[in-house]
GROMACS .gro file of C-alpha atoms in nm:
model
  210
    1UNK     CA    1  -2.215  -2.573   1.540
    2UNK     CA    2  -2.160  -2.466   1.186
    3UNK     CA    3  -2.416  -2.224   1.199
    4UNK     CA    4  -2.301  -2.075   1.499
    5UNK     CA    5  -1.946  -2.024   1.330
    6UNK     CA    6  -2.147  -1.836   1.060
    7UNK     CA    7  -2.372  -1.646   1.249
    8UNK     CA    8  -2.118  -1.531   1.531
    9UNK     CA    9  -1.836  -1.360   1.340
   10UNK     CA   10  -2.074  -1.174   1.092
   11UNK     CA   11  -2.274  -1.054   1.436
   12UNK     CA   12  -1.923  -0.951   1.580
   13UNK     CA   13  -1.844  -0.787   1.287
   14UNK     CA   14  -2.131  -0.589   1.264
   15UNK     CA   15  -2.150  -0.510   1.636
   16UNK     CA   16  -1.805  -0.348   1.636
   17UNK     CA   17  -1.898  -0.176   1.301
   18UNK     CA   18  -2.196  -0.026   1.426
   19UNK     CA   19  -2.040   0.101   1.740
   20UNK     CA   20  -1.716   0.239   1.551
   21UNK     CA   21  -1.930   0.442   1.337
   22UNK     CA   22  -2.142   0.582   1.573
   23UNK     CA   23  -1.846   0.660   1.777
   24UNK     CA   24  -1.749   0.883   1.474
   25UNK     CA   25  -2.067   1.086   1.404
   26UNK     CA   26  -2.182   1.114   1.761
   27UNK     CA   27  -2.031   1.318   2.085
   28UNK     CA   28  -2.097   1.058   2.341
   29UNK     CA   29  -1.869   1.010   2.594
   30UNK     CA   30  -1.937   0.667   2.650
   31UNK     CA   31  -1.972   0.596   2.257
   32UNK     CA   32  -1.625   0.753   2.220
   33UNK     CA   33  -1.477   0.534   2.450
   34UNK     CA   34  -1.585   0.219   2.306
   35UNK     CA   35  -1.487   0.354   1.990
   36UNK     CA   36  -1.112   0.449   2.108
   37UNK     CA   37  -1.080   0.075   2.268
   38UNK     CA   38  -1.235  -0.074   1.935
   39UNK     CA   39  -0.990   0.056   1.723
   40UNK     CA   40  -0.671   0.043   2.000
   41UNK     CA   41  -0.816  -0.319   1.983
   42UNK     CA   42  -0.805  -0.374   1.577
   43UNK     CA   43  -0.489  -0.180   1.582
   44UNK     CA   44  -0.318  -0.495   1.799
   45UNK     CA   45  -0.475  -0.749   1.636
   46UNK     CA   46  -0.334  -0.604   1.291
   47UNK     CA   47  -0.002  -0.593   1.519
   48UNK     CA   48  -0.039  -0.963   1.570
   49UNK     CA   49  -0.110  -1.063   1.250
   50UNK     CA   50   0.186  -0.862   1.118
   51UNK     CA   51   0.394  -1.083   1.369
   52UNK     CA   52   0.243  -1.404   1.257
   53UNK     CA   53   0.331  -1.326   0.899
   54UNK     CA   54   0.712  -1.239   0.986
   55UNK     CA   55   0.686  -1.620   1.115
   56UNK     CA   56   0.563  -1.775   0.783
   57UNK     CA   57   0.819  -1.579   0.583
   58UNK     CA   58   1.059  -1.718   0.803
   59UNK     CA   59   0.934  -2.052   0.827
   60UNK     CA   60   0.868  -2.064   0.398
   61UNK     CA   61   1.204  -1.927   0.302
   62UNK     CA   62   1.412  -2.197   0.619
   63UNK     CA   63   1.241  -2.463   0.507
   64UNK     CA   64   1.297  -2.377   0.091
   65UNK     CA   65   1.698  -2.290   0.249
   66UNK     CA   66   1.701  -2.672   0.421
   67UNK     CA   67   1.564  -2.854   0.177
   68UNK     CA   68   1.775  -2.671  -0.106
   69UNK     CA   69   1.499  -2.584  -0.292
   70UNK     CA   70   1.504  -2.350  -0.623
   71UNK     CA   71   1.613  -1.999  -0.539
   72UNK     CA   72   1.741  -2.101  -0.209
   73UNK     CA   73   1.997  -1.871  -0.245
   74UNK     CA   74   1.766  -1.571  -0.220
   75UNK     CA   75   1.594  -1.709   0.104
   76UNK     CA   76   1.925  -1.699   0.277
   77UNK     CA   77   1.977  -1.346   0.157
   78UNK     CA   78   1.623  -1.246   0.276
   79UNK     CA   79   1.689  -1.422   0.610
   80UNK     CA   80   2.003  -1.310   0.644
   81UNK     CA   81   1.894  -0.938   0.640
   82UNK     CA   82   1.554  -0.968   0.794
   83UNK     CA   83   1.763  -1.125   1.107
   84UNK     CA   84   2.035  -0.882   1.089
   85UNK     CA   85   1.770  -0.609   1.117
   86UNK     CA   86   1.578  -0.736   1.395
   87UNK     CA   87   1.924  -0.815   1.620
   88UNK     CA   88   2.044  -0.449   1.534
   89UNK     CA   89   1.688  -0.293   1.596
   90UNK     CA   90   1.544  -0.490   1.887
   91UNK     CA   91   1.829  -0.436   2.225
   92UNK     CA   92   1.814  -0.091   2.364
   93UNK     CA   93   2.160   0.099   2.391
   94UNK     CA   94   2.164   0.353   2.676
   95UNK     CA   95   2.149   0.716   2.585
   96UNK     CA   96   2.017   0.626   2.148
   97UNK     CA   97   1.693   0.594   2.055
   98UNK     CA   98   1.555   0.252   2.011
   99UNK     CA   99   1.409   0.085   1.748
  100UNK     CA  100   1.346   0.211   1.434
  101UNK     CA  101   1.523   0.498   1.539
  102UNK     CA  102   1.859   0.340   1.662
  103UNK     CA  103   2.191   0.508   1.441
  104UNK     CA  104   2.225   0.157   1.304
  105UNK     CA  105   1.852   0.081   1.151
  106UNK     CA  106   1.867   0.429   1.055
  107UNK     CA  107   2.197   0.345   0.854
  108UNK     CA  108   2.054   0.040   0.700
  109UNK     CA  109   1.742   0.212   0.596
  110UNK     CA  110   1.916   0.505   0.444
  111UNK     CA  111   2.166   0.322   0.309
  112UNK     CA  112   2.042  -0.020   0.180
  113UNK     CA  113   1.634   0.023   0.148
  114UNK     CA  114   1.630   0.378  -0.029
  115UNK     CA  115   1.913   0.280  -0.288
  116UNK     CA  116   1.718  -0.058  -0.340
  117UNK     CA  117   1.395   0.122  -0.369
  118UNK     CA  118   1.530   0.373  -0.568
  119UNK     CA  119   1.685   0.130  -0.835
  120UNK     CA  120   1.310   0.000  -0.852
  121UNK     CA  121   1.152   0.273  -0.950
  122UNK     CA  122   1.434   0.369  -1.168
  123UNK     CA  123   1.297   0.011  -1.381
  124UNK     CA  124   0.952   0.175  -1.461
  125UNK     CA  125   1.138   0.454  -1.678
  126UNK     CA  126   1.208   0.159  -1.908
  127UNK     CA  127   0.889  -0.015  -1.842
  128UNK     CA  128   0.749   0.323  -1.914
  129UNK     CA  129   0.952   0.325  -2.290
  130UNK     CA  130   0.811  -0.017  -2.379
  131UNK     CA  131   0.456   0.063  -2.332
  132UNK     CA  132   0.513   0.375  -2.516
  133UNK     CA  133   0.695   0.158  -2.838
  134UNK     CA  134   0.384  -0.097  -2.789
  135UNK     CA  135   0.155   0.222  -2.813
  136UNK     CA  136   0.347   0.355  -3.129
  137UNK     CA  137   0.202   0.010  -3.297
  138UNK     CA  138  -0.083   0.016  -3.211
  139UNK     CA  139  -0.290   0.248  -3.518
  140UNK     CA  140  -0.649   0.368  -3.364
  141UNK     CA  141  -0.784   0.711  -3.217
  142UNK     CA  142  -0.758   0.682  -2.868
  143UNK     CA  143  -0.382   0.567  -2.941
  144UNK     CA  144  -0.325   0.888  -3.113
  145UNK     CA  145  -0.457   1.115  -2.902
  146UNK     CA  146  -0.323   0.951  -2.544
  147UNK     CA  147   0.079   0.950  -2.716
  148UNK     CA  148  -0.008   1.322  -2.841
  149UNK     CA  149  -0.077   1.432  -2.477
  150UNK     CA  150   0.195   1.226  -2.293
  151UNK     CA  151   0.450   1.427  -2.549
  152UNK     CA  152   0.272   1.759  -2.500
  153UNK     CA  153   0.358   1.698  -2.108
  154UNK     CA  154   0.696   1.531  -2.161
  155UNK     CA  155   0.772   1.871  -2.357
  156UNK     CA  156   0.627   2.101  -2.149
  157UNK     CA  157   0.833   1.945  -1.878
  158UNK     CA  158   1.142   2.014  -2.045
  159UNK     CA  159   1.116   2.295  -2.265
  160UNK     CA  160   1.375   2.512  -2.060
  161UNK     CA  161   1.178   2.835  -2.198
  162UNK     CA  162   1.228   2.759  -2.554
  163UNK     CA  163   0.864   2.745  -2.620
  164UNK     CA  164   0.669   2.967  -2.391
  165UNK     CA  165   0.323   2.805  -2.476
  166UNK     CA  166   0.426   2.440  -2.397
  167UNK     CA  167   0.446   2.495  -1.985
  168UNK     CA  168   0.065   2.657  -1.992
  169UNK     CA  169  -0.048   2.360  -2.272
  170UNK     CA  170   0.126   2.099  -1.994
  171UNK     CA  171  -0.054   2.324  -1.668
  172UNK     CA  172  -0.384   2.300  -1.834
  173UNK     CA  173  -0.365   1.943  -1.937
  174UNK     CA  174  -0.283   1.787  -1.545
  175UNK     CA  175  -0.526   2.048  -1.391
  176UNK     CA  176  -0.804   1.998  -1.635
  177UNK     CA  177  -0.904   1.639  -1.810
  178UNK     CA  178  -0.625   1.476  -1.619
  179UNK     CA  179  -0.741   1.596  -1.223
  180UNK     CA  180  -1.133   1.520  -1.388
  181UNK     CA  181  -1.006   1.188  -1.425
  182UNK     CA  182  -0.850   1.131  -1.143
  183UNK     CA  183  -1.099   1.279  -0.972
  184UNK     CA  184  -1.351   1.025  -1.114
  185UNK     CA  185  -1.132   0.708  -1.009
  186UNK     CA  186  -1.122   0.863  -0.685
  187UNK     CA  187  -1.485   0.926  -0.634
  188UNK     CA  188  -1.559   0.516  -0.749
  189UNK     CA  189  -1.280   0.369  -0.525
  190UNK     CA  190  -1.447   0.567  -0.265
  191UNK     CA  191  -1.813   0.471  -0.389
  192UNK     CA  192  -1.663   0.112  -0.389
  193UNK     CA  193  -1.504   0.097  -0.058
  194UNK     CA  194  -1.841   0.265   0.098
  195UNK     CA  195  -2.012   0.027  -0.073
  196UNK     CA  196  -1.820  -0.250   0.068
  197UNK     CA  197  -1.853  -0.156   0.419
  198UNK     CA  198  -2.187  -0.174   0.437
  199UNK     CA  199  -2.188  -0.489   0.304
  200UNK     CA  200  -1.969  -0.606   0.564
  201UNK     CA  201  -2.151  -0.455   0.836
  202UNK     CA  202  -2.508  -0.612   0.684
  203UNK     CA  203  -2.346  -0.954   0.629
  204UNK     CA  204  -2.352  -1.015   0.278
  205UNK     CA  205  -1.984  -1.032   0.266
  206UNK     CA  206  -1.812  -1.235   0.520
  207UNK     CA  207  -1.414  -1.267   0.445
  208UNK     CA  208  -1.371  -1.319   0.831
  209UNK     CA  209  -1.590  -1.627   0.847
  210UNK     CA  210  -1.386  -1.790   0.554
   0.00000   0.00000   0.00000
């Protein structure tokens, strides 16, 4: 029995690999097909899963709000709005959109979730000033030359015509060693997640069998 519970997911897994891919790089009708319900498949098991994690949130934060555990007070406020949302969003009102679409969602989205998401990435400006005070300290090369470019940039950015040369200095430095480098993370995290399929599909990694 236990080695059926290994062997049968990593032989799923594989099975519906195999055919998803050849679905992709083939023109068979019958390939394609399989290929469309594979994925119209993972996309409502994902769906699901989604569903059963709304449940745990709710069931972590009621019990931590019964029991009067530490920062109970933010469970009801999470509970409180993740309710609110799904009573507004869920009933259909004749002649509106419905769902995510409804005035009201719309309203709370625009209203509540942009200013809060906003205000967070408003914090990194200051996160942003402490790491460049920690980099001030810190008295090597690399130091040197990574706070020398990040001001070239910063004044480039805001030079308001001052200094003509500053704007093409700033250009140069995004479109040349910056979009290399980012070009290079790129090409590993797509190396890596390559990489990783194939070891799903042959088996050596099996995170669904866990």
């Amino acid at each position: 029995m236990g080695a059926l519970r290994r062997i049968l997911p990593t032989s799923v897994a594989m099975a519906v690999g195999i055919l998803v891919l050849a679905a992709l790089f083939t023109t068979n009708p019958l390939l394609d097909g399989i290929g469309a319900y594979l994925v119209n498949l993972a996309v409502l098991v994902a769906a699901f899963a989604l569903f059963l994690g709304v449940l745990n949130v709710l069931r972590v934060h009621a019990r931590r709000v019964r029991e009067g555990q530490k920062g109970r007070f933010y469970s009801f406020v999470l509970l409180a709005a993740m309710l609110l949302v799904i009573a507004v969003g869920l009933p259909s009102i004749p002649g509106q959109p419905s769902g995510p679409s409804q005035p009201a969602v719309a309203w709370i989205f625009q209203n509540v979730q942009l200013p809060i998401q906003a205000s967070f990435s408003a914090l990194l400006v200051f996160f942003l000033v402490t790491a460049t005070l920690r980099l001030l300290t810190v008295r090597n090369l690399e130091s040197a030359v990574m706070l020398l470019v990040a001001l070239l940039v910063l004044a480039g950015q805001v030079t308001m015509g001052l200094v003509p040369l500053l704007p093409e200095i700033r250009d140069w430095i995004l479109n040349v060693p910056a979009m290399a480098g980012v070009r290079g993370i790129l090409l590993g995290v797509a190396l890596g997640a390559v990489l990783t399929g194939v070891r799903l599909l042959l088996g050596v990694e099996r995170p669904y069998g866990d």
